[in-house]
Amino acid sequence: MRLLIFLWALPTTLIGVAVGLIWLLSGAKLRIANGVLEIHGGWVGYWLMRQSGFAAMALGHVVLGCSSGVLEQLRPHEYIHVRQAERWGILFVPAYLLAGLWQAMKGRHIYYDNPFEREAFAAEGIAKEMARGVDS
Ligand SMILES: [Zn+2]
């Protein structure tokens, strides 16, 4: 079953691998954890953070972070996007983009009101509360 899920998410993962290779060439570090390639650091990540406020993103089974510290902090959020990519497979990127555009067309925020982001932010909050030992 894990193999089927991996294959279903593979088109998105391959985009992540292509972007990740660019990051690695810029000096980023690679770590494999929980079946996910985690790539952080390098001047591309640093430059993106400076230019756009980018911190981290997930593309299939690849998670990219501008630094190891940021990646550590945002891992629960990004892993929700990994699970979403496993659920949506080849449809993940178009569904994510269309969901954001739909929110923008309704006068809402293209990023914060995107249902994929809302799910990730909600789960991130739960994970942080669990890490602090707070019942919710
Ligand atoms: Zn997100």
mmCIF file of C-alpha atoms and ligand atoms in Angstrom:
data_model
loop_
_atom_site.group_PDB
_atom_site.id
_atom_site.type_symbol
_atom_site.label_atom_id
_atom_site.label_comp_id
_atom_site.label_asym_id
_atom_site.label_seq_id
_atom_site.Cartn_x
_atom_site.Cartn_y
_atom_site.Cartn_z
ATOM 1 C CA MET A 1 0.000 0.000 0.000
ATOM 2 C CA ARG A 2 2.864 2.401 0.866
ATOM 3 C CA LEU A 3 4.336 1.743 -2.587
ATOM 4 C CA LEU A 4 1.040 2.673 -4.282
ATOM 5 C CA ILE A 5 0.799 5.856 -2.209
ATOM 6 C CA PHE A 6 4.414 6.677 -3.063
ATOM 7 C CA LEU A 7 3.744 6.113 -6.790
ATOM 8 C CA TRP A 8 0.512 8.144 -6.665
ATOM 9 C CA ALA A 9 2.447 11.105 -5.201
ATOM 10 C CA LEU A 10 5.478 10.540 -7.460
ATOM 11 C CA PRO A 11 4.660 13.214 -10.105
ATOM 12 C CA THR A 12 4.635 15.889 -7.376
ATOM 13 C CA THR A 13 7.685 14.327 -5.715
ATOM 14 C CA LEU A 14 9.599 14.543 -9.021
ATOM 15 C CA ILE A 15 8.940 18.300 -9.143
ATOM 16 C CA GLY A 16 10.318 18.427 -5.596
ATOM 17 C CA VAL A 17 13.383 16.408 -6.596
ATOM 18 C CA ALA A 18 14.087 18.789 -9.515
ATOM 19 C CA VAL A 19 13.797 21.841 -7.244
ATOM 20 C CA GLY A 20 15.752 20.018 -4.532
ATOM 21 C CA LEU A 21 18.651 19.326 -6.895
ATOM 22 C CA ILE A 22 18.969 23.063 -7.548
ATOM 23 C CA TRP A 23 18.978 23.664 -3.797
ATOM 24 C CA LEU A 24 21.598 20.960 -3.212
ATOM 25 C CA LEU A 25 23.818 22.508 -5.889
ATOM 26 C CA SER A 26 23.579 25.788 -3.958
ATOM 27 C CA GLY A 27 25.007 24.119 -0.855
ATOM 28 C CA ALA A 28 21.842 22.814 0.832
ATOM 29 C CA LYS A 29 21.935 19.750 3.061
ATOM 30 C CA LEU A 30 19.893 16.557 2.593
ATOM 31 C CA ARG A 31 18.316 14.363 5.241
ATOM 32 C CA ILE A 32 15.983 11.409 4.789
ATOM 33 C CA ALA A 33 13.407 10.969 7.537
ATOM 34 C CA ASN A 34 10.018 9.243 7.639
ATOM 35 C CA GLY A 35 10.226 8.447 3.924
ATOM 36 C CA VAL A 36 10.653 12.146 3.134
ATOM 37 C CA LEU A 37 13.649 13.927 1.584
ATOM 38 C CA GLU A 38 14.284 17.000 3.699
ATOM 39 C CA ILE A 39 16.476 19.631 2.049
ATOM 40 C CA HIS A 40 17.492 22.784 3.883
ATOM 41 C CA GLY A 41 19.895 25.663 3.665
ATOM 42 C CA GLY A 42 21.977 26.682 0.680
ATOM 43 C CA TRP A 43 22.014 30.103 -0.895
ATOM 44 C CA VAL A 44 18.874 29.469 -3.035
ATOM 45 C CA GLY A 45 16.798 28.941 0.111
ATOM 46 C CA TYR A 46 18.408 31.931 1.788
ATOM 47 C CA TRP A 47 17.851 34.104 -1.297
ATOM 48 C CA LEU A 48 14.178 33.049 -1.586
ATOM 49 C CA MET A 49 13.642 33.835 2.082
ATOM 50 C CA ARG A 50 15.165 37.306 1.633
ATOM 51 C CA GLN A 51 13.225 38.022 -1.563
ATOM 52 C CA SER A 52 9.804 36.662 -0.741
ATOM 53 C CA GLY A 53 9.657 35.651 2.899
ATOM 54 C CA PHE A 54 9.627 32.004 1.794
ATOM 55 C CA ALA A 55 10.331 29.672 4.691
ATOM 56 C CA ALA A 56 9.512 26.100 3.626
ATOM 57 C CA MET A 57 7.395 24.041 1.252
ATOM 58 C CA ALA A 58 6.544 20.441 0.484
ATOM 59 C CA LEU A 59 6.391 18.951 -2.996
ATOM 60 C CA GLY A 60 5.300 15.344 -2.669
ATOM 61 C CA HIS A 61 7.837 13.483 -0.557
ATOM 62 C CA VAL A 62 10.323 16.367 -0.700
ATOM 63 C CA VAL A 63 10.314 19.112 1.951
ATOM 64 C CA LEU A 64 12.420 22.209 1.327
ATOM 65 C CA GLY A 65 13.352 24.665 4.073
ATOM 66 C CA CYS A 66 15.409 27.839 3.979
ATOM 67 C CA SER A 67 17.379 26.642 7.034
ATOM 68 C CA SER A 68 17.517 23.659 9.365
ATOM 69 C CA GLY A 69 16.001 25.727 12.199
ATOM 70 C CA VAL A 70 13.071 26.874 10.072
ATOM 71 C CA LEU A 71 12.528 23.356 8.777
ATOM 72 C CA GLU A 72 12.517 22.040 12.349
ATOM 73 C CA GLN A 73 9.863 24.588 13.296
ATOM 74 C CA LEU A 74 7.655 24.074 10.216
ATOM 75 C CA ARG A 75 7.995 20.293 9.892
ATOM 76 C CA PRO A 76 4.479 19.508 11.289
ATOM 77 C CA HIS A 77 2.920 21.947 8.786
ATOM 78 C CA GLU A 78 4.949 20.655 5.835
ATOM 79 C CA TYR A 79 4.245 17.023 6.681
ATOM 80 C CA ILE A 80 0.518 17.761 6.359
ATOM 81 C CA HIS A 81 1.263 18.855 2.783
ATOM 82 C CA VAL A 82 3.132 15.563 2.277
ATOM 83 C CA ARG A 83 -0.012 13.703 3.423
ATOM 84 C CA GLN A 84 -2.139 15.899 1.116
ATOM 85 C CA ALA A 85 0.140 15.057 -1.823
ATOM 86 C CA GLU A 86 -0.285 11.365 -0.967
ATOM 87 C CA ARG A 87 -4.072 11.831 -0.933
ATOM 88 C CA TRP A 88 -4.332 13.952 -4.101
ATOM 89 C CA GLY A 89 -1.467 12.423 -6.095
ATOM 90 C CA ILE A 90 -0.997 13.895 -9.553
ATOM 91 C CA LEU A 91 -3.912 16.270 -8.858
ATOM 92 C CA PHE A 92 -2.239 17.913 -5.839
ATOM 93 C CA VAL A 93 -0.482 20.855 -7.523
ATOM 94 C CA PRO A 94 -3.422 21.833 -9.788
ATOM 95 C CA ALA A 95 -5.914 21.330 -6.921
ATOM 96 C CA TYR A 96 -3.775 23.452 -4.575
ATOM 97 C CA LEU A 97 -3.438 26.262 -7.130
ATOM 98 C CA LEU A 98 -7.127 26.200 -8.102
ATOM 99 C CA ALA A 99 -8.197 26.199 -4.444
ATOM 100 C CA GLY A 100 -6.088 29.318 -3.826
ATOM 101 C CA LEU A 101 -7.414 31.030 -6.970
ATOM 102 C CA TRP A 102 -10.985 30.162 -5.988
ATOM 103 C CA GLN A 103 -10.480 31.806 -2.593
ATOM 104 C CA ALA A 104 -8.957 34.895 -4.240
ATOM 105 C CA MET A 105 -11.910 35.124 -6.658
ATOM 106 C CA LYS A 106 -14.222 35.124 -3.645
ATOM 107 C CA GLY A 107 -12.260 38.040 -2.135
ATOM 108 C CA ARG A 108 -10.410 35.894 0.380
ATOM 109 C CA HIS A 109 -6.679 35.436 0.880
ATOM 110 C CA ILE A 110 -5.085 33.265 -1.811
ATOM 111 C CA TYR A 111 -2.743 31.590 0.714
ATOM 112 C CA TYR A 112 -4.228 31.742 4.225
ATOM 113 C CA ASP A 113 -7.767 30.860 3.074
ATOM 114 C CA ASN A 114 -6.598 28.039 0.787
ATOM 115 C CA PRO A 115 -8.187 24.888 2.322
ATOM 116 C CA PHE A 116 -4.892 22.988 1.944
ATOM 117 C CA GLU A 117 -3.135 25.657 4.025
ATOM 118 C CA ARG A 118 -5.982 25.880 6.529
ATOM 119 C CA GLU A 119 -5.687 22.118 7.153
ATOM 120 C CA ALA A 120 -1.900 22.407 7.537
ATOM 121 C CA PHE A 121 -2.108 25.388 9.915
ATOM 122 C CA ALA A 122 -4.769 23.633 12.010
ATOM 123 C CA ALA A 123 -2.677 20.454 12.281
ATOM 124 C CA GLU A 124 0.449 22.510 13.002
ATOM 125 C CA GLY A 125 -1.339 24.136 15.937
ATOM 126 C CA ILE A 126 -2.418 20.743 17.297
ATOM 127 C CA ALA A 127 1.137 19.366 16.930
ATOM 128 C CA LYS A 128 2.611 22.353 18.785
ATOM 129 C CA GLU A 129 0.077 21.994 21.592
ATOM 130 C CA MET A 130 0.863 18.269 21.869
ATOM 131 C CA ALA A 131 4.605 19.068 21.994
ATOM 132 C CA ARG A 132 3.920 21.478 24.863
ATOM 133 C CA GLY A 133 1.721 18.900 26.579
ATOM 134 C CA VAL A 134 -1.434 21.005 26.320
ATOM 135 C CA ASP A 135 -4.770 19.235 25.907
ATOM 136 C CA SER A 136 -7.002 20.654 23.204
HETATM 137 ZN ZN ZN B 1 1.576 25.330 3.856
#
